[in-house]
Amino acid sequence: MGPTGEDPRISVLSRLAESVKTISELPECRNAFRKIYGNFVRRVKLLSPLFEELRDSDKALGVEEVIALESLGEALNSAKELIKSVNQGSKLYQALQRDKIIDKFHQTTVKIEAALSKIPYDKFDMSEEVCEQIELVHTQFKRAKERKDTLDSQLEMDLSIAVGDNEPDPVIIKRLSEMLHLRTINDLKKESLAFHELVIASDGAVGDHFEKMQALLKKLKDLVLTENPEVDNSERDKSMIKHRSPVIPDDFRCPISLELMKDPVIVSTGQTYERSCIQKWLDAGHKTCPKTQQTLLHTAITPNYVLKSLIALWCESNGVELPKKQGNGKNKKAGCSVSDCDRASIASLLEKLAKGNSEEQRAAAGELRLLAKRNADNRVCIAEAGAIPLLVELLSASDPRTQEHAVTALLNLSINESNKGAIVNAGAIPDIVDVLKNGSMEARENAAATLFSLSVVDENKVAIGAAGAIPSLIKLLCEGTPRGKKDAATAIFNLSIYQGNKARAIRAGIVAPLMRLLKDAGSGMVDEALAILAILASHQEGKMAIAQAEPISVLVEVIRTGFPRNRENAAAVLWSLCTGDIQQLKLARELGAEEALKELSENGTDRAKRKAGNVLEQLQRVEDSIDL
């Protein structure tokens, strides 16, 4: 008897019977794997009579029999989890992951067959009928073990064409719609939701499949909306379909939900998302951009007013109901909420900025700083009233506090896309760089954050680099507060996307402080240091400077033990260093890179796997040449 007083023979047989019952009762599979799934479930169901007959038998089971049945129970538990997972989630993601899922079915089949082989059937008191059935099932599992299942060849071909061709034959999309059971508006809504949840839950693991899924779902949506099948009036209203829905431009769709954006916002990589979708992603603790997989150097989101206006114009032109605005519905005028932003008060503050004494200027700049921080409407009103040129003038104020207020007010105003242009046009960049060089620590930190905000616009990257910002940002990276270091790293990362700024950063000595941060796990800056190094390593000067810092041992350690995105960036840096450099390859091999890279090539992100595989190939070639 077991510790609970239950006969272990009865216990194991009850669990086995329950597992088969659970598997048998799972709903029919309606995706790319329905044939493989159906065959697998059918084989498992045929095991049921064995457990039922043994449970009803009076003959006791020995230790050998119980152990063998326990092993089969573990295999069936694996099977149960596999087929549950295959029957849930995004059908498109599963189709694109078909090789991995087919491998899992095969591995589970091998596991069950191995467990069946260990069962001593001759010691069981079974009827001849059950013996024949179990022998048949075992034979089926043996045959399945010898050959790996494949998807329907037509489905394989259609998926390849639909993914690879921008404008595939509608017949192919129609066939995919049927085979994947994505035939109606409701089917696609469920798939959109599953896709959304997958992106939120994945922490970047969707990898290269993101854009493929996005494109496939769009093609399927366009097909279904064109055919407009069985959509009743209420559904028609909900979907904003009038007669036949116009195709939503790709740039107007949120990359996560694939729906028309109501409140588009920009993240630090420059990608735009629907506010609620990206906020959910960030609230879940993710630190990467869902679309590009790049590390987000901060989690601030900036309203994309230009895109929002374009979406409104498109909706109006196509007879589509404008997306509902979030908010309290208070009266607004010229983009400005009257209740929050009194134009007369702003005019009074600007009068003090222009003509007041130093104390009045400081107080007015401080008040505008707070107003600009409060909400988007205030930012529009303050800029429209002409505050930006006056605040730019105060960047040169002798009073440190006034300077802090002015640069921070400009930072808050720059959250608005159109204000970015107004700030640059007012000649602010050289003055902001001067604050970055000579201001108080708070002013320097906010100057760095302002430069990052302005650098979201590509042409501003060039102007900020040319104004001499990078050496001062590197200095702040070395001596700032934790927040200041983050602001500096964010700005350096974004500026270094422009090739000319990479050279500036390298010549200004960026590599040494980055290596210090990388080696100091307690700095909280390992993510940022690796992200910047990965960008700089693509530049020849950067590659040479990084190599001179002898980074390979720390890169190998990150590849071995780091977080997924850091392992990816470390592999990217290592790849850049080793490509075409036999000395670096030999050093990497001596420092144990091969073992770490092999593990990464199996378990890393898609990009990490590619980089790891490339370095491993180069290491192998070096080894072969040495052997010769």
XYZ file of C-alpha atoms in Angstrom:
628
model
C 0.000 0.000 0.000
C 1.156 3.583 -0.720
C 1.497 6.302 1.919
C -2.142 7.349 1.424
C -3.408 3.783 1.825
C -4.071 3.457 -1.922
C -2.998 0.310 -3.743
C -0.201 1.443 -6.127
C -1.528 -1.006 -8.743
C -4.969 0.602 -8.701
C -3.406 4.084 -8.520
C -1.209 3.739 -11.601
C -3.948 2.087 -13.663
C -6.475 4.761 -12.671
C -4.056 7.498 -13.713
C -3.377 5.779 -17.033
C -7.094 5.335 -17.742
C -7.731 8.972 -16.793
C -4.954 10.198 -19.117
C -6.385 8.272 -22.069
C -9.890 9.534 -21.224
C -8.674 13.160 -21.097
C -6.872 12.785 -24.436
C -9.931 11.142 -26.015
C -12.248 13.930 -24.894
C -10.160 16.810 -26.201
C -11.912 18.710 -29.038
C -11.254 17.960 -32.683
C -8.114 19.647 -34.014
C -8.839 22.434 -36.517
C -5.435 23.536 -37.761
C -2.534 22.376 -39.919
C -1.947 19.308 -37.719
C -5.414 17.774 -37.734
C -4.289 14.620 -39.605
C -1.174 14.036 -37.445
C -3.181 14.918 -34.332
C -6.053 12.607 -35.322
C -3.786 9.609 -35.977
C -1.932 10.155 -32.721
C -5.104 10.447 -30.602
C -6.616 7.376 -32.316
C -3.582 5.240 -31.371
C -3.660 6.450 -27.752
C -7.395 5.706 -27.463
C -6.751 2.073 -28.405
C -4.724 1.618 -25.194
C -7.787 2.117 -23.009
C -8.965 -1.557 -22.906
C -5.561 -2.638 -21.484
C -5.861 -0.374 -18.445
C -9.538 -1.124 -17.883
C -8.996 -4.911 -18.018
C -5.975 -4.795 -15.708
C -7.857 -2.581 -13.245
C -10.740 -5.062 -13.129
C -8.430 -8.096 -12.845
C -7.879 -9.895 -9.550
C -4.250 -10.621 -10.364
C -1.748 -8.497 -8.442
C 0.880 -6.508 -10.348
C 4.521 -6.942 -9.423
C 7.095 -4.180 -8.997
C 8.372 -4.653 -12.571
C 4.877 -4.231 -14.020
C 4.116 -1.138 -11.917
C 7.423 0.527 -12.900
C 6.755 -0.186 -16.588
C 3.235 1.218 -16.339
C 4.538 4.308 -14.498
C 6.920 4.881 -17.414
C 3.999 4.660 -19.836
C 2.076 7.083 -17.620
C 4.866 9.682 -17.937
C 4.860 9.272 -21.718
C 1.070 9.744 -21.853
C 1.325 12.869 -19.694
C 3.785 14.305 -22.231
C 1.341 13.356 -24.986
C -1.528 15.052 -23.167
C 0.402 18.334 -22.793
C 1.530 18.238 -26.429
C -1.890 17.751 -27.968
C -3.442 20.329 -25.636
C -0.863 22.874 -26.766
C -1.325 21.992 -30.452
C -5.061 22.537 -30.174
C -4.697 26.024 -28.681
C -3.166 29.381 -29.593
C -2.353 30.899 -32.963
C -2.952 28.576 -35.928
C -0.586 30.587 -38.114
C 2.239 30.429 -35.576
C 1.781 26.679 -35.264
C 1.831 26.305 -39.058
C 5.070 28.294 -39.273
C 6.510 26.223 -36.401
C 5.467 23.000 -38.136
C 8.909 21.336 -38.123
C 9.277 21.796 -34.365
C 5.757 20.535 -33.660
C 6.192 17.506 -35.952
C 9.436 16.755 -34.080
C 7.557 16.904 -30.779
C 4.929 14.453 -32.041
C 7.712 12.120 -33.178
C 9.591 12.392 -29.866
C 6.394 11.629 -27.933
C 5.654 8.671 -30.207
C 9.169 7.312 -29.558
C 8.612 7.777 -25.824
C 5.304 5.881 -25.814
C 6.701 3.061 -27.970
C 9.710 2.692 -25.658
C 7.385 2.501 -22.629
C 5.158 -0.080 -24.366
C 8.261 -2.182 -25.128
C 9.102 -2.407 -21.408
C 5.689 -3.749 -20.367
C 5.835 -7.510 -19.529
C 2.541 -8.484 -21.202
C 3.127 -12.181 -20.477
C 2.713 -11.462 -16.737
C -0.731 -9.889 -17.248
C -3.966 -11.818 -17.084
C -5.536 -10.402 -20.297
C -8.207 -11.699 -22.660
C -7.115 -12.767 -26.137
C -9.061 -9.884 -27.686
C -7.262 -7.251 -25.606
C -3.893 -8.910 -26.269
C -4.495 -8.659 -30.016
C -5.541 -5.002 -29.761
C -2.515 -4.009 -27.680
C -0.206 -5.877 -30.033
C -1.790 -3.958 -32.935
C -1.379 -0.607 -31.144
C 2.244 -1.377 -30.301
C 2.901 -2.216 -33.960
C 1.320 1.087 -35.018
C 3.536 3.035 -32.620
C 6.610 1.124 -33.885
C 5.770 2.029 -37.482
C 5.125 5.664 -36.515
C 8.485 5.746 -34.719
C 10.296 4.644 -37.873
C 8.954 7.457 -40.038
C 8.281 11.083 -39.173
C 4.873 12.489 -40.099
C 4.645 15.400 -42.528
C 2.009 17.984 -43.286
C -0.190 17.677 -46.333
C 2.100 18.483 -49.302
C -0.419 20.997 -50.692
C -0.495 22.835 -47.372
C 3.322 22.888 -47.237
C 3.485 24.336 -50.743
C 0.756 26.899 -50.123
C 2.393 28.100 -46.895
C 5.750 28.548 -48.635
C 4.193 30.544 -51.481
C 1.970 32.647 -49.193
C 4.959 33.578 -46.999
C 7.410 34.214 -49.833
C 5.183 36.014 -52.345
C 3.923 39.542 -51.677
C 0.911 38.999 -53.946
C 0.152 35.273 -54.006
C -2.664 33.807 -56.095
C -5.968 34.352 -54.189
C -6.717 30.662 -54.794
C -3.752 29.780 -52.545
C -4.921 32.110 -49.763
C -8.413 30.659 -50.101
C -7.038 27.118 -49.739
C -5.027 28.132 -46.665
C -8.137 29.729 -45.199
C -9.963 26.409 -45.577
C -7.132 24.140 -44.399
C -6.388 26.273 -41.325
C -10.101 26.793 -40.556
C -9.723 30.586 -40.763
C -12.801 31.121 -42.881
C -14.906 33.795 -41.217
C -14.618 37.156 -39.483
C -15.010 35.395 -36.130
C -12.271 32.866 -36.953
C -9.912 35.723 -37.795
C -10.852 37.687 -34.689
C -9.908 34.658 -32.577
C -6.672 34.277 -34.527
C -5.872 38.007 -34.090
C -6.435 37.662 -30.349
C -4.259 34.523 -30.198
C -1.545 36.339 -32.165
C -1.790 39.338 -29.827
C -1.530 37.127 -26.730
C 1.400 35.238 -28.260
C 3.335 38.458 -28.863
C 2.618 39.684 -25.326
C 3.616 36.374 -23.735
C 6.612 35.579 -25.926
C 9.212 38.119 -24.695
C 10.654 38.159 -28.168
C 10.547 34.401 -28.777
C 8.319 34.867 -31.827
C 11.506 35.992 -33.583
C 11.577 35.839 -37.372
C 8.003 34.540 -37.508
C 6.530 37.900 -36.422
C 6.464 39.551 -39.841
C 5.501 36.326 -41.630
C 2.498 35.915 -39.328
C 1.599 39.572 -39.669
C 1.663 39.358 -43.484
C -0.255 36.056 -43.616
C -2.959 37.276 -41.266
C -3.387 40.428 -43.319
C -3.764 38.397 -46.547
C -6.347 36.154 -44.914
C -8.229 39.157 -43.495
C -8.310 40.856 -46.874
C -9.670 37.669 -48.470
C -12.409 37.182 -45.885
C -13.435 40.858 -45.933
C -13.562 40.778 -49.724
C -15.800 37.714 -49.721
C -17.659 39.132 -46.691
C -19.144 35.774 -45.647
C -22.079 35.456 -43.269
C -21.573 38.741 -41.454
C -24.779 39.920 -39.824
C -25.705 43.581 -39.441
C -24.438 43.971 -35.896
C -21.129 42.346 -36.819
C -20.991 44.565 -39.896
C -21.346 47.653 -37.702
C -18.749 46.446 -35.247
C -16.221 45.873 -37.997
C -16.995 49.295 -39.518
C -17.786 47.556 -42.813
C -19.807 49.666 -45.237
C -20.804 47.567 -48.274
C -17.245 46.297 -48.663
C -14.444 47.305 -46.283
C -11.542 49.256 -47.771
C -8.193 47.575 -47.194
C -6.451 49.268 -44.268
C -2.927 50.472 -45.228
C -0.250 48.426 -43.457
C 1.256 51.532 -41.826
C -2.082 52.241 -40.132
C -2.268 48.803 -38.475
C -0.752 48.086 -35.072
C 1.975 45.438 -35.555
C 0.674 43.594 -32.479
C -3.116 43.604 -32.957
C -3.055 44.170 -36.747
C -6.076 46.441 -36.245
C -6.493 50.092 -37.288
C -4.706 52.223 -34.680
C -6.746 54.645 -32.572
C -3.906 56.057 -30.479
C -0.549 55.381 -32.192
C 2.580 55.829 -30.086
C 6.320 55.484 -30.777
C 8.768 53.427 -28.697
C 12.522 53.960 -28.394
C 13.331 51.872 -31.503
C 11.184 54.204 -33.641
C 8.414 51.603 -34.201
C 4.773 52.668 -33.804
C 2.115 50.643 -31.948
C -1.413 51.073 -30.633
C -0.990 52.545 -27.136
C -3.044 49.904 -25.304
C -1.209 47.025 -27.034
C 2.332 48.218 -26.378
C 1.406 49.296 -22.837
C 0.173 45.771 -22.122
C 3.469 44.426 -23.486
C 5.500 46.809 -21.299
C 3.328 46.140 -18.236
C 4.108 42.443 -18.672
C 7.764 43.324 -17.969
C 9.137 42.963 -21.501
C 12.118 45.101 -22.499
C 12.221 44.499 -26.251
C 10.473 45.978 -29.280
C 7.951 43.294 -30.399
C 8.541 43.923 -34.100
C 12.330 44.404 -34.324
C 13.342 42.398 -31.213
C 15.755 45.247 -30.313
C 16.279 46.099 -26.640
C 14.163 49.065 -25.537
C 16.615 51.375 -23.830
C 13.716 53.023 -22.013
C 9.981 52.420 -21.752
C 8.742 55.941 -22.538
C 6.162 56.090 -25.342
C 5.640 59.136 -27.545
C 2.305 59.970 -29.250
C 2.560 59.799 -33.042
C 0.352 62.774 -33.895
C 1.334 62.851 -37.561
C 0.225 59.254 -38.098
C -2.908 59.842 -36.042
C -3.873 62.715 -38.366
C -3.196 60.594 -41.459
C -5.399 57.813 -40.080
C -8.197 60.333 -39.433
C -7.931 61.621 -43.031
C -7.967 58.089 -44.421
C -11.019 57.160 -42.339
C -12.860 60.261 -43.561
C -11.945 59.620 -47.218
C -13.034 55.974 -47.092
C -16.260 56.397 -45.145
C -14.863 54.522 -42.165
C -15.991 55.514 -38.688
C -13.212 57.444 -36.978
C -11.613 55.512 -34.112
C -13.107 56.628 -30.809
C -10.812 58.968 -28.883
C -9.939 58.081 -25.324
C -10.577 60.765 -22.741
C -13.194 62.617 -20.741
C -14.864 64.314 -23.703
C -14.303 67.845 -22.435
C -14.550 70.756 -24.859
C -11.411 71.180 -26.944
C -10.244 73.956 -29.189
C -7.369 73.812 -31.683
C -6.064 70.631 -30.089
C -6.093 72.197 -26.648
C -8.271 71.117 -23.689
C -9.550 74.406 -22.271
C -10.088 72.973 -18.794
C -6.447 71.933 -18.484
C -4.705 74.614 -20.435
C -5.725 78.242 -19.974
C -4.366 80.181 -22.939
C -4.372 83.441 -20.965
C -2.200 81.842 -18.245
C 0.236 80.540 -20.840
C 0.419 83.958 -22.486
C 1.214 85.469 -19.075
C 3.982 82.890 -18.498
C 5.498 83.643 -21.892
C 5.447 87.357 -21.111
C 7.517 86.620 -18.002
C 9.918 84.444 -20.013
C 10.472 87.239 -22.513
C 10.533 90.315 -20.270
C 10.649 89.267 -16.621
C 13.577 89.466 -14.253
C 15.669 86.351 -13.594
C 13.444 85.208 -10.733
C 10.266 85.568 -12.820
C 11.901 83.754 -15.731
C 12.919 80.875 -13.462
C 9.402 80.565 -11.993
C 7.711 80.795 -15.415
C 10.048 78.175 -16.939
C 9.373 75.876 -13.966
C 5.607 76.238 -14.398
C 5.793 75.557 -18.150
C 7.932 72.514 -17.392
C 5.166 71.089 -15.188
C 2.376 72.023 -17.609
C 4.210 70.362 -20.502
C 4.691 67.217 -18.440
C 1.006 66.960 -17.528
C -0.643 65.993 -20.828
C -0.545 66.089 -24.621
C -3.012 68.997 -24.944
C -0.806 71.231 -22.843
C 2.185 70.429 -25.030
C 0.257 71.501 -28.123
C -1.013 74.730 -26.505
C 2.364 75.775 -25.110
C 4.085 75.287 -28.463
C 1.309 77.068 -30.385
C 1.624 80.045 -28.042
C 5.289 80.485 -29.089
C 7.098 79.166 -26.000
C 9.792 77.142 -27.775
C 12.078 79.985 -29.007
C 11.870 81.663 -25.586
C 12.800 78.433 -23.773
C 15.711 77.884 -26.189
C 17.037 81.344 -25.257
C 16.921 80.412 -21.574
C 19.213 77.415 -22.210
C 22.021 79.993 -22.020
C 20.765 81.478 -18.718
C 23.389 82.011 -16.037
C 21.041 80.693 -13.333
C 21.454 76.889 -13.167
C 17.859 76.304 -11.990
C 16.415 78.351 -14.869
C 18.553 76.340 -17.265
C 17.277 73.067 -15.743
C 13.653 74.196 -16.079
C 14.156 75.311 -19.692
C 15.828 72.121 -20.908
C 13.299 69.927 -19.072
C 10.367 71.934 -20.472
C 11.800 71.362 -23.962
C 12.192 67.656 -23.144
C 8.520 67.439 -22.188
C 7.409 69.439 -25.230
C 9.484 67.203 -27.536
C 7.218 64.256 -26.735
C 4.900 65.809 -29.343
C 6.171 64.846 -32.816
C 5.487 68.221 -34.427
C 7.212 70.020 -31.544
C 10.453 68.159 -32.320
C 10.742 70.043 -35.614
C 9.913 73.372 -33.959
C 12.637 72.823 -31.316
C 15.282 71.998 -33.933
C 14.165 74.902 -36.161
C 14.590 77.266 -33.206
C 18.302 76.363 -33.193
C 18.129 74.419 -29.953
C 20.581 71.597 -30.664
C 23.880 73.496 -30.037
C 22.444 75.044 -26.856
C 21.173 71.684 -25.570
C 24.649 70.234 -26.237
C 26.151 73.129 -24.278
C 23.853 72.331 -21.322
C 24.942 68.696 -21.636
C 28.576 69.812 -21.370
C 28.354 72.472 -18.686
C 25.031 72.305 -16.823
C 24.155 70.904 -13.410
C 23.849 67.111 -13.201
C 20.033 67.266 -13.457
C 20.244 69.617 -16.447
C 22.837 67.374 -18.147
C 20.676 64.306 -17.665
C 17.576 66.010 -19.057
C 19.633 67.424 -21.935
C 20.679 63.848 -22.795
C 17.050 62.720 -22.672
C 16.030 65.661 -24.907
C 18.710 64.790 -27.463
C 17.443 61.225 -27.540
C 13.869 62.421 -28.060
C 14.939 64.678 -30.939
C 17.128 61.947 -32.460
C 14.070 59.799 -33.205
C 13.941 61.889 -36.402
C 16.761 60.548 -38.611
C 18.067 63.861 -39.931
C 18.422 65.105 -36.346
C 20.855 62.268 -35.613
C 23.286 63.868 -38.055
C 22.861 67.382 -36.613
C 23.225 66.217 -32.980
C 26.389 64.243 -33.791
C 27.850 67.180 -35.707
C 27.125 69.527 -32.767
C 29.577 67.575 -30.589
C 27.082 65.827 -28.314
C 28.693 62.391 -28.274
C 31.825 63.085 -26.122
C 29.617 64.770 -23.499
C 27.163 61.877 -23.566
C 30.065 59.482 -22.985
C 31.201 61.627 -20.047
C 27.678 61.470 -18.571
C 27.682 57.704 -19.134
C 30.793 57.533 -16.951
C 29.875 59.919 -14.143
C 26.098 60.378 -14.103
C 23.544 59.068 -11.637
C 21.965 55.690 -12.569
C 19.175 57.584 -14.350
C 21.691 59.859 -16.072
C 23.698 56.884 -17.301
C 20.532 55.347 -18.747
C 19.646 58.632 -20.497
C 23.163 58.895 -21.913
C 23.152 55.264 -23.106
C 19.756 55.701 -24.719
C 20.924 58.756 -26.634
C 24.227 57.157 -27.685
C 22.436 54.027 -28.891
C 19.984 55.979 -31.017
C 22.604 58.366 -32.418
C 24.861 55.444 -33.313
C 22.271 54.046 -35.695
C 23.681 56.705 -38.087
C 26.979 55.405 -39.490
C 28.864 58.706 -39.098
C 28.083 58.835 -35.385
C 29.549 55.374 -34.864
C 32.953 56.724 -35.851
C 32.461 59.767 -33.591
C 31.575 57.561 -30.616
C 34.526 55.228 -31.206
C 37.010 58.088 -31.564
C 35.604 59.718 -28.421
C 36.502 56.578 -26.436
C 33.108 54.927 -25.968
C 34.435 51.355 -25.894
C 36.314 51.529 -22.559
C 33.328 52.723 -20.457
C 31.044 50.235 -22.210
C 33.411 47.404 -21.307
C 33.493 48.574 -17.674
C 29.685 48.562 -17.551
C 29.572 45.173 -19.247
C 31.934 43.625 -16.707
C 30.062 45.159 -13.737
C 26.856 43.140 -13.344
C 25.827 45.429 -10.473
C 25.827 48.502 -12.707
C 22.405 47.667 -14.097
C 23.742 48.709 -17.505
C 24.742 45.376 -19.054
C 21.752 45.415 -21.458
C 22.570 48.917 -22.696
C 26.317 48.296 -22.988
C 25.788 45.173 -25.105
C 23.176 46.831 -27.311
C 25.547 49.720 -28.105
C 28.530 47.393 -28.650
C 26.461 45.314 -31.076
C 25.795 48.442 -33.151
C 29.411 49.681 -33.019
C 30.857 46.262 -33.896
C 29.355 46.540 -37.379
C 31.744 49.480 -38.063
C 35.334 48.608 -38.979
C 36.814 51.112 -36.509
C 34.408 49.874 -33.867
C 35.409 46.270 -34.485
C 39.090 47.152 -34.051
C 38.502 49.226 -30.897
C 36.377 46.496 -29.304
C 38.946 43.817 -30.172
C 41.676 45.868 -28.455
C 39.585 45.883 -25.257
C 39.921 42.058 -25.086
C 36.199 41.416 -24.658
C 35.957 37.771 -25.698
C 36.033 36.185 -22.234
C 33.187 38.392 -20.972
C 31.219 37.894 -24.208
C 31.520 34.113 -23.850
C 30.338 34.377 -20.237
C 27.271 36.398 -21.314
C 26.537 33.865 -24.073
C 26.779 31.129 -21.465
C 24.718 32.684 -18.646
C 23.016 35.908 -19.807
C 19.421 36.808 -20.596
C 18.190 35.888 -24.121
C 18.572 39.351 -25.666
C 21.990 39.881 -24.081
C 23.157 36.476 -25.323
C 22.006 37.489 -28.804
C 23.871 40.814 -28.712
C 26.993 39.158 -27.285
C 26.896 36.592 -30.132
C 26.488 39.429 -32.651
C 29.573 41.229 -31.269
C 31.553 37.977 -31.223
C 30.524 37.275 -34.829
C 31.727 40.731 -35.925
C 35.046 40.303 -34.117
C 35.724 36.797 -35.433
C 34.678 37.277 -39.053
C 37.855 37.406 -41.100
C 40.124 37.419 -38.035
C 41.815 34.089 -37.344
C 43.474 35.361 -34.146
C 40.130 36.285 -32.594
C 38.723 32.898 -33.660
C 41.602 31.047 -32.000
C 41.180 33.125 -28.847
C 37.427 32.472 -28.806
C 38.052 28.724 -29.070
C 40.646 28.822 -26.268
C 38.172 30.683 -24.012
C 35.441 28.046 -24.421
C 33.239 29.819 -26.952
C 32.446 26.647 -28.888
C 30.480 24.946 -26.125
C 28.561 28.141 -25.245
C 27.754 28.811 -28.916
C 26.515 25.253 -29.491
C 24.044 25.641 -26.644
C 22.989 29.064 -27.956
C 22.523 27.663 -31.483
C 19.958 25.256 -30.025
C 18.167 27.435 -27.471
C 18.743 31.093 -28.386
C 16.547 33.591 -30.231
C 16.403 33.131 -34.019
C 19.006 35.877 -34.588
C 21.225 34.445 -31.849
C 21.040 30.995 -33.453
C 22.140 32.428 -36.797
C 25.075 34.338 -35.295
C 26.124 31.368 -33.154
C 25.936 29.051 -36.166
C 28.077 31.401 -38.263
C 30.802 31.635 -35.613
C 30.726 27.853 -35.083
C 31.275 27.324 -38.831
C 34.287 29.648 -38.730
C 35.674 27.892 -35.646
C 35.327 24.544 -37.423
C 37.204 25.835 -40.474
C 40.039 27.068 -38.228
C 40.173 23.683 -36.491
C 40.252 21.860 -39.842
C 43.108 24.054 -41.092
C 45.095 23.355 -37.917
C 44.494 19.609 -38.301
C 45.832 19.762 -41.863
